[in-house]
Short mmCIF file of C-alpha atoms in Angstrom, two decimals:
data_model
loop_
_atom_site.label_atom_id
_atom_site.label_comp_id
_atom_site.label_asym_id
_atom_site.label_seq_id
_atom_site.Cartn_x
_atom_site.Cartn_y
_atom_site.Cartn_z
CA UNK M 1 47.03 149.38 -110.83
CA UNK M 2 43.37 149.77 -109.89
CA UNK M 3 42.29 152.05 -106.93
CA UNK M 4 41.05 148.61 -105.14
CA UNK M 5 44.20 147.40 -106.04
CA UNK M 6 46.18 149.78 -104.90
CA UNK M 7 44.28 150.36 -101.19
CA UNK M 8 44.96 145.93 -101.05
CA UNK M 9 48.23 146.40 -101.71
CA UNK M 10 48.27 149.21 -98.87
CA UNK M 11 46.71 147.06 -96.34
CA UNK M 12 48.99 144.30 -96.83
CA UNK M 13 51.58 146.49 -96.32
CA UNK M 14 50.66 148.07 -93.12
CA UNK M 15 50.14 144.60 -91.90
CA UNK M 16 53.79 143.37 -92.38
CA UNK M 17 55.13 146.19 -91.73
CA UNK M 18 53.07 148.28 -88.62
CA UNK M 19 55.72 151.34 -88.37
CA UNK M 20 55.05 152.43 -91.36
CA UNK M 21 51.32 152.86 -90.70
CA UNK M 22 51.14 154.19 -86.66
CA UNK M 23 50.65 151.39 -84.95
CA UNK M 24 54.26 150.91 -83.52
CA UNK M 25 53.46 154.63 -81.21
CA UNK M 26 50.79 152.30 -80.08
CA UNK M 27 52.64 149.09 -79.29
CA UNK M 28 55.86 151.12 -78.50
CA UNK M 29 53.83 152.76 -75.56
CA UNK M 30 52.12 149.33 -74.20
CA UNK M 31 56.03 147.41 -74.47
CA UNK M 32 57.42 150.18 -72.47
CA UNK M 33 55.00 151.19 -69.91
CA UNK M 34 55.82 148.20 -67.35
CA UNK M 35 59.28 149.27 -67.95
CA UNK M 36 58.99 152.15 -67.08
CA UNK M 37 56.81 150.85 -63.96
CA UNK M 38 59.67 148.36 -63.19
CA UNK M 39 62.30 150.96 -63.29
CA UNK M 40 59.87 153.14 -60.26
CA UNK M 41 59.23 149.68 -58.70
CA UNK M 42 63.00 149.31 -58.48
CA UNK M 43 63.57 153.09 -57.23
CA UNK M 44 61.14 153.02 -54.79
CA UNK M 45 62.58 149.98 -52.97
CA UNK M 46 64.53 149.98 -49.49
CA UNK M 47 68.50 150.17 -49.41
CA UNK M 48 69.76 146.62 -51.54
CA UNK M 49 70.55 143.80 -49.30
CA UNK M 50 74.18 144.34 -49.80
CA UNK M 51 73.95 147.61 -48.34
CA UNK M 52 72.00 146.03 -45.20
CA UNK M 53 74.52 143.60 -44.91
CA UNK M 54 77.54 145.81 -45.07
CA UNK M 55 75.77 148.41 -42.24
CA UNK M 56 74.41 145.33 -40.32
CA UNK M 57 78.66 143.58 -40.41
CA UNK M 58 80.13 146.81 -39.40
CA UNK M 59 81.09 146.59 -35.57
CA UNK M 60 79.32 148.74 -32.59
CA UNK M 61 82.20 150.97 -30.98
CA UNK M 62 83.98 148.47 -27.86
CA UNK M 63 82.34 149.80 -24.90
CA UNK M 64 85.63 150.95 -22.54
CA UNK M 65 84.94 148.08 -20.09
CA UNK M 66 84.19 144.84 -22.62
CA UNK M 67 85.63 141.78 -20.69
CA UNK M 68 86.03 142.98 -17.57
CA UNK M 69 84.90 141.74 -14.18
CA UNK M 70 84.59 144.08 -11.40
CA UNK M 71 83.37 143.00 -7.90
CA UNK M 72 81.84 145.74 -5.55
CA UNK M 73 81.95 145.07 -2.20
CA UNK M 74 78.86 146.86 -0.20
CA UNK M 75 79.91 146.97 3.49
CA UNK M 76 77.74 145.57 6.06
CA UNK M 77 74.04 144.95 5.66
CA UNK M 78 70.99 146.31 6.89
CA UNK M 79 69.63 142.97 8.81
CA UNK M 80 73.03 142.84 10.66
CA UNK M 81 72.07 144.48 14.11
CA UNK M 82 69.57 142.06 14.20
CA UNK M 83 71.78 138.64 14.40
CA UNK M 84 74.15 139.19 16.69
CA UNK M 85 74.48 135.69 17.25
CA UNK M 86 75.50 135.32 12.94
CA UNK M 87 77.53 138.58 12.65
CA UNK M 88 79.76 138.35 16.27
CA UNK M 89 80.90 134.47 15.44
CA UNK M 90 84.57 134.80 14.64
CA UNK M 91 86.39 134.26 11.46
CA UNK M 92 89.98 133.34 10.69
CA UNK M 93 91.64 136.41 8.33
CA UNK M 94 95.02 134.91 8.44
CA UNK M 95 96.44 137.35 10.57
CA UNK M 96 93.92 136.86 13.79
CA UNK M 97 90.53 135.98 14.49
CA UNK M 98 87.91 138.76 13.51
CA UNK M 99 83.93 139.18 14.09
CA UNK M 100 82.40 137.60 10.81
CA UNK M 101 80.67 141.27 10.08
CA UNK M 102 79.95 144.28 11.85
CA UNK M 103 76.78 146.08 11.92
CA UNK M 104 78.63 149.60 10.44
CA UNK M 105 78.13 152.86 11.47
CA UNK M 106 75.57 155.39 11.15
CA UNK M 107 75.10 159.41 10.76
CA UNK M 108 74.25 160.72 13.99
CA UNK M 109 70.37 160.94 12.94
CA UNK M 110 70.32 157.14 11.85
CA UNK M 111 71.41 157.19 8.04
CA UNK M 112 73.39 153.78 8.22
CA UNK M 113 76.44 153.42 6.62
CA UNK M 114 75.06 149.60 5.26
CA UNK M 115 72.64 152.15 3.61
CA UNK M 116 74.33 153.98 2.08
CA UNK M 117 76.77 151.53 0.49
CA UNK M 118 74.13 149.72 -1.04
CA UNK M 119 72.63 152.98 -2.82
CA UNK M 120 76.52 153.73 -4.25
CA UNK M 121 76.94 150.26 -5.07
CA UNK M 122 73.80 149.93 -7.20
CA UNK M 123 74.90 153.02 -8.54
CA UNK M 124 77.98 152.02 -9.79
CA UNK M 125 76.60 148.52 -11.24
CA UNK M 126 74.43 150.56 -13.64
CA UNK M 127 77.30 152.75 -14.67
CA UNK M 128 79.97 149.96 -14.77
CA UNK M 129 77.47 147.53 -17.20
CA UNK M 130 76.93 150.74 -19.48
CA UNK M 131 80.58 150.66 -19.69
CA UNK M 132 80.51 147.29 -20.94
CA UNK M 133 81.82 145.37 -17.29
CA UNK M 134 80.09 142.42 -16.26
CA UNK M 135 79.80 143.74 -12.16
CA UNK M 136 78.79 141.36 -9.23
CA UNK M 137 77.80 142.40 -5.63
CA UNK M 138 78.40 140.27 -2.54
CA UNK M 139 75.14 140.71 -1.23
CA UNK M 140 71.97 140.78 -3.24
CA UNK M 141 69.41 143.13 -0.25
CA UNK M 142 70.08 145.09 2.47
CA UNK M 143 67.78 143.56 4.30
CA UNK M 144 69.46 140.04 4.93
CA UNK M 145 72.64 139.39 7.29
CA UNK M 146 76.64 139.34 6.12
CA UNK M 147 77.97 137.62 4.00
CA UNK M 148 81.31 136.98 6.42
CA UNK M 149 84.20 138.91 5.02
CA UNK M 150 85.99 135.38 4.61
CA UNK M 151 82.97 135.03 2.03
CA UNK M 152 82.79 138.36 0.66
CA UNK M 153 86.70 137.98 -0.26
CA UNK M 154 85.88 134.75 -1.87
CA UNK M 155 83.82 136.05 -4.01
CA UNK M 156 85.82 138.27 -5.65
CA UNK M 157 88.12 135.81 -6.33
CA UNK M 158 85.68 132.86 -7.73
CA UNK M 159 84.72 135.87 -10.28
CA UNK M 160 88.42 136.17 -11.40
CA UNK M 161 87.59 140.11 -10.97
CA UNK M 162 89.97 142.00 -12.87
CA UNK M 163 88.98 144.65 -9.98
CA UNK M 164 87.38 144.27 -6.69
CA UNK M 165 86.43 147.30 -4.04
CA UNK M 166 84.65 147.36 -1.06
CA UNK M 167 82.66 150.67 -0.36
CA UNK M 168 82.45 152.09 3.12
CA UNK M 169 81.66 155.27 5.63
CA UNK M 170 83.63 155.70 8.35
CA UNK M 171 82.44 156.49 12.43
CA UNK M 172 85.41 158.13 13.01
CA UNK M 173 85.53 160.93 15.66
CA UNK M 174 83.19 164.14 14.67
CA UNK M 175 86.08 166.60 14.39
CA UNK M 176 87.62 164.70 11.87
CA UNK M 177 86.69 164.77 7.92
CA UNK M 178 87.49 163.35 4.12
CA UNK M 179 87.93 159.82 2.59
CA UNK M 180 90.66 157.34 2.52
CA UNK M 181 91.83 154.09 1.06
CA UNK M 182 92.80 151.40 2.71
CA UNK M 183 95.07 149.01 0.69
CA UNK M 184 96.71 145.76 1.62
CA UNK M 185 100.08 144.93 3.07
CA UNK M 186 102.20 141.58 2.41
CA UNK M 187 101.11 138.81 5.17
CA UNK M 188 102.73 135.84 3.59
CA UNK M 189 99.55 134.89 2.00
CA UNK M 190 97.21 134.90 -0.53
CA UNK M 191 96.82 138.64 -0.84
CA UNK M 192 100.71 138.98 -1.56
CA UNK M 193 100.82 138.54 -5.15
CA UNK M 194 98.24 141.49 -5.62
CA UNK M 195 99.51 143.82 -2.96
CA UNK M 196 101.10 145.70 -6.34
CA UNK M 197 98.15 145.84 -8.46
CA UNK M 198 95.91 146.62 -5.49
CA UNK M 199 98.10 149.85 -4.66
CA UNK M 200 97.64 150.85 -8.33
CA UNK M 201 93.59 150.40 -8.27
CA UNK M 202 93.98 152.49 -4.61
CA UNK M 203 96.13 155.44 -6.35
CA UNK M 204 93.60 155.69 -9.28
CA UNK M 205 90.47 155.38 -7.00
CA UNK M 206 92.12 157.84 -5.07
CA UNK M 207 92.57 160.74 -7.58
CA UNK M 208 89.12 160.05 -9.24
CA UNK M 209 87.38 160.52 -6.11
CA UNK M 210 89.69 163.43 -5.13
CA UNK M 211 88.46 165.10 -8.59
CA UNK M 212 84.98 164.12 -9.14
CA UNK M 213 83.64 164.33 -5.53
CA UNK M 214 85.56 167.39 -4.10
CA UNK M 215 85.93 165.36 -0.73
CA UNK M 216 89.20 166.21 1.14
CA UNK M 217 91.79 163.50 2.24
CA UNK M 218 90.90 162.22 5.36
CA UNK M 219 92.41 164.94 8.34
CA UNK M 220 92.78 161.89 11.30
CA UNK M 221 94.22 158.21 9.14
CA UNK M 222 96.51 157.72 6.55
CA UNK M 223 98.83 159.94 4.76
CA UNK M 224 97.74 161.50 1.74
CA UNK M 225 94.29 159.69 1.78
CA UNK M 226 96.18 156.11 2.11
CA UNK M 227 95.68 153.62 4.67
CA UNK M 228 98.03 150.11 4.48
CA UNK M 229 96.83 147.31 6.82
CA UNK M 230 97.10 144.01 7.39
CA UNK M 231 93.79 142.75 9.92
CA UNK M 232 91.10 142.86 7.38
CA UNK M 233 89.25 140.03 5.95
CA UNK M 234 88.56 141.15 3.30
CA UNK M 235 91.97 142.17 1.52
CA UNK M 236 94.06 139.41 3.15
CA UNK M 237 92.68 136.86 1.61
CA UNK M 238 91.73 138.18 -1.99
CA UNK M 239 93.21 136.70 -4.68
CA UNK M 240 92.71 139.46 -7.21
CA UNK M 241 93.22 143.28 -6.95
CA UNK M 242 91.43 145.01 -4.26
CA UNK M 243 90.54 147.89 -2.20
CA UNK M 244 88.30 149.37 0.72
CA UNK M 245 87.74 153.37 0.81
CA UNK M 246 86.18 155.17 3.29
CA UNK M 247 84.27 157.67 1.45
CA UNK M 248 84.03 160.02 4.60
CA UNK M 249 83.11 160.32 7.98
CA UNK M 250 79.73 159.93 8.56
CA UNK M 251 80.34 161.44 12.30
CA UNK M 252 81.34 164.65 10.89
CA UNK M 253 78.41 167.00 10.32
CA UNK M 254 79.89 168.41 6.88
CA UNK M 255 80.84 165.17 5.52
CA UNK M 256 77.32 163.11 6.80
CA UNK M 257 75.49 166.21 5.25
CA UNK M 258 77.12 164.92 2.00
CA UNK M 259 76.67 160.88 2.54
CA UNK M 260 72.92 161.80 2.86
CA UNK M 261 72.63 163.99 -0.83
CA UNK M 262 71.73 161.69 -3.22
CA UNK M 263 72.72 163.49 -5.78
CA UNK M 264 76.38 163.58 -3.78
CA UNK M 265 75.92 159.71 -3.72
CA UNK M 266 76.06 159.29 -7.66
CA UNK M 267 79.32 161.91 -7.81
CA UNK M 268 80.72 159.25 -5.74
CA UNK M 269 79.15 156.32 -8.13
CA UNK M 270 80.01 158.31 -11.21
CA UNK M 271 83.75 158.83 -9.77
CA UNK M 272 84.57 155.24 -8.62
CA UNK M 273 83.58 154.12 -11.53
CA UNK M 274 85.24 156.53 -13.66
CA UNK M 275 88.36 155.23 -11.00
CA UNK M 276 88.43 151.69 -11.86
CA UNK M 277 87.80 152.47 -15.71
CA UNK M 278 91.44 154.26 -15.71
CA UNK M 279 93.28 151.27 -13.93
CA UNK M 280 91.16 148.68 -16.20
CA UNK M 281 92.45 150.68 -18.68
#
């Protein structure tokens, strides 16, 4: 074969056959190279969806309170002194005829008590809804006048509480100190069918206060920091479990000097709540 021929033959050659002659480096590299771009595309991307999905499905931890419904009572209000004509008209509580409210009492340089039950009682909403409770007051200010404590016992039991407990101070005389709770006895009424439940919410309020405040039991009512009666509104005709405590005496210089600390006033919040989380359960 001819040298022409033979460099023909070549060419045709390299033309069927490119890896033979070089070229396939050259297409090799061109076929592979948005490969190899797909493969860092596919690296580079976010978590897969199926990972998403599987961290987005798995469940939050229950909050300790989920499906609860706790009613705090704040006593008094702040526009009460003002309406004496609203807050003196008598109510029936089953047992006798009472004043619809009172106008509470006050620390001997003017703290009032309807004061300072509304700061504890907003204070315990925040804590109780972190917890997971859905929490409703029966009154919305202190500014306004009542509600009767006919009404405030009614709400409790429209919200089907699981828990209901009605915050207070107490005017006792200045020599005497420390908190109580007052629970409810059996009148032949509505309250009857909770008196045992109520006692229970009373004993764990009780020691949760005790432990988280520091506050003595109460040196002039009740025995061992528990007070059973049967003239209040409020407990006799609740439907669902409740209690009033008197967090202290605001007469008493030691004990007012405490009601006034706001940092005192969430220990209180923080221990009430922390109360009515261990009877929830």
């Amino acid at each position: 074969m001819t040298s022409r021929a033979l460099a023909v033959t070549f060419l045709a050659l390299c033309g069927l056959g490119a890896s033979a002659c070089g070229g396939a480096a050259s297409s090799s590299a061109a076929d592979t190279a948005p490969q190899r771009a797909e493969t860092r595309s596919v690296a580079a991307r976010p978590a897969s969806s199926s990972a998403r999905v599987a961290t987005a499905g798995t469940p939050s931890p229950a909050k300790p309170l989920s499906g609860k419904v706790i009613v705090i009572d704040p006593g008094h209000n702040g526009g009460n002194y003002r309406h004496p004509d609203v807050v003196n008209k008598k109510v029936n509580v089953l047992t006798q005829w009472k004043p619809c409210d009172t106008t509470g009492t006050s620390t001997n340089d003017g703290y009032s008590e309807a004061a300072f039950t509304w700061d504890v009682a907003n204070r315990m909403v925040k804590l109780l809804r972190a917890k997971g409770a859905t929490v409703k007051l029966t009154r919305d200010s202190n500014s306004g006048v009542g509600p009767c404590i006919t009404q405030r016992a009614g709400i409790g039991n429209r919200a089907h509480a699981n828990a209901a407990v009605s915050i207070h101070a107490d005017g006792a005389p200045a020599s005497g100190r420390g908190f109580h709770i007052i629970m409810p006895k059996k009148i032949n009424g509505p309250v009857d069918p909770v008196v045992g439940s109520s006692k229970k919410l009373g004993l764990a309020l009780r020691e949760a206060y005790k432990s988280g405040t520091g506050m003595p039991y109460s040196t002039y009512l009740g025995k061992d920091a528990l007070d059973f009666r049967s003239d209040l509104g409020g407990l006799n005709l609740s439907t669902v479990p409740k209690v009033f405590i008197e967090t202290g005496n605001m007469r008493n210089p030691t004990d007012a000097a405490k009601l006034k600390d706001p940092a005192f006033r969430q220990r209180i919040a923080v221990s009430l709540a922390e109360g009515l989380q261990k009877y929830l359960g």
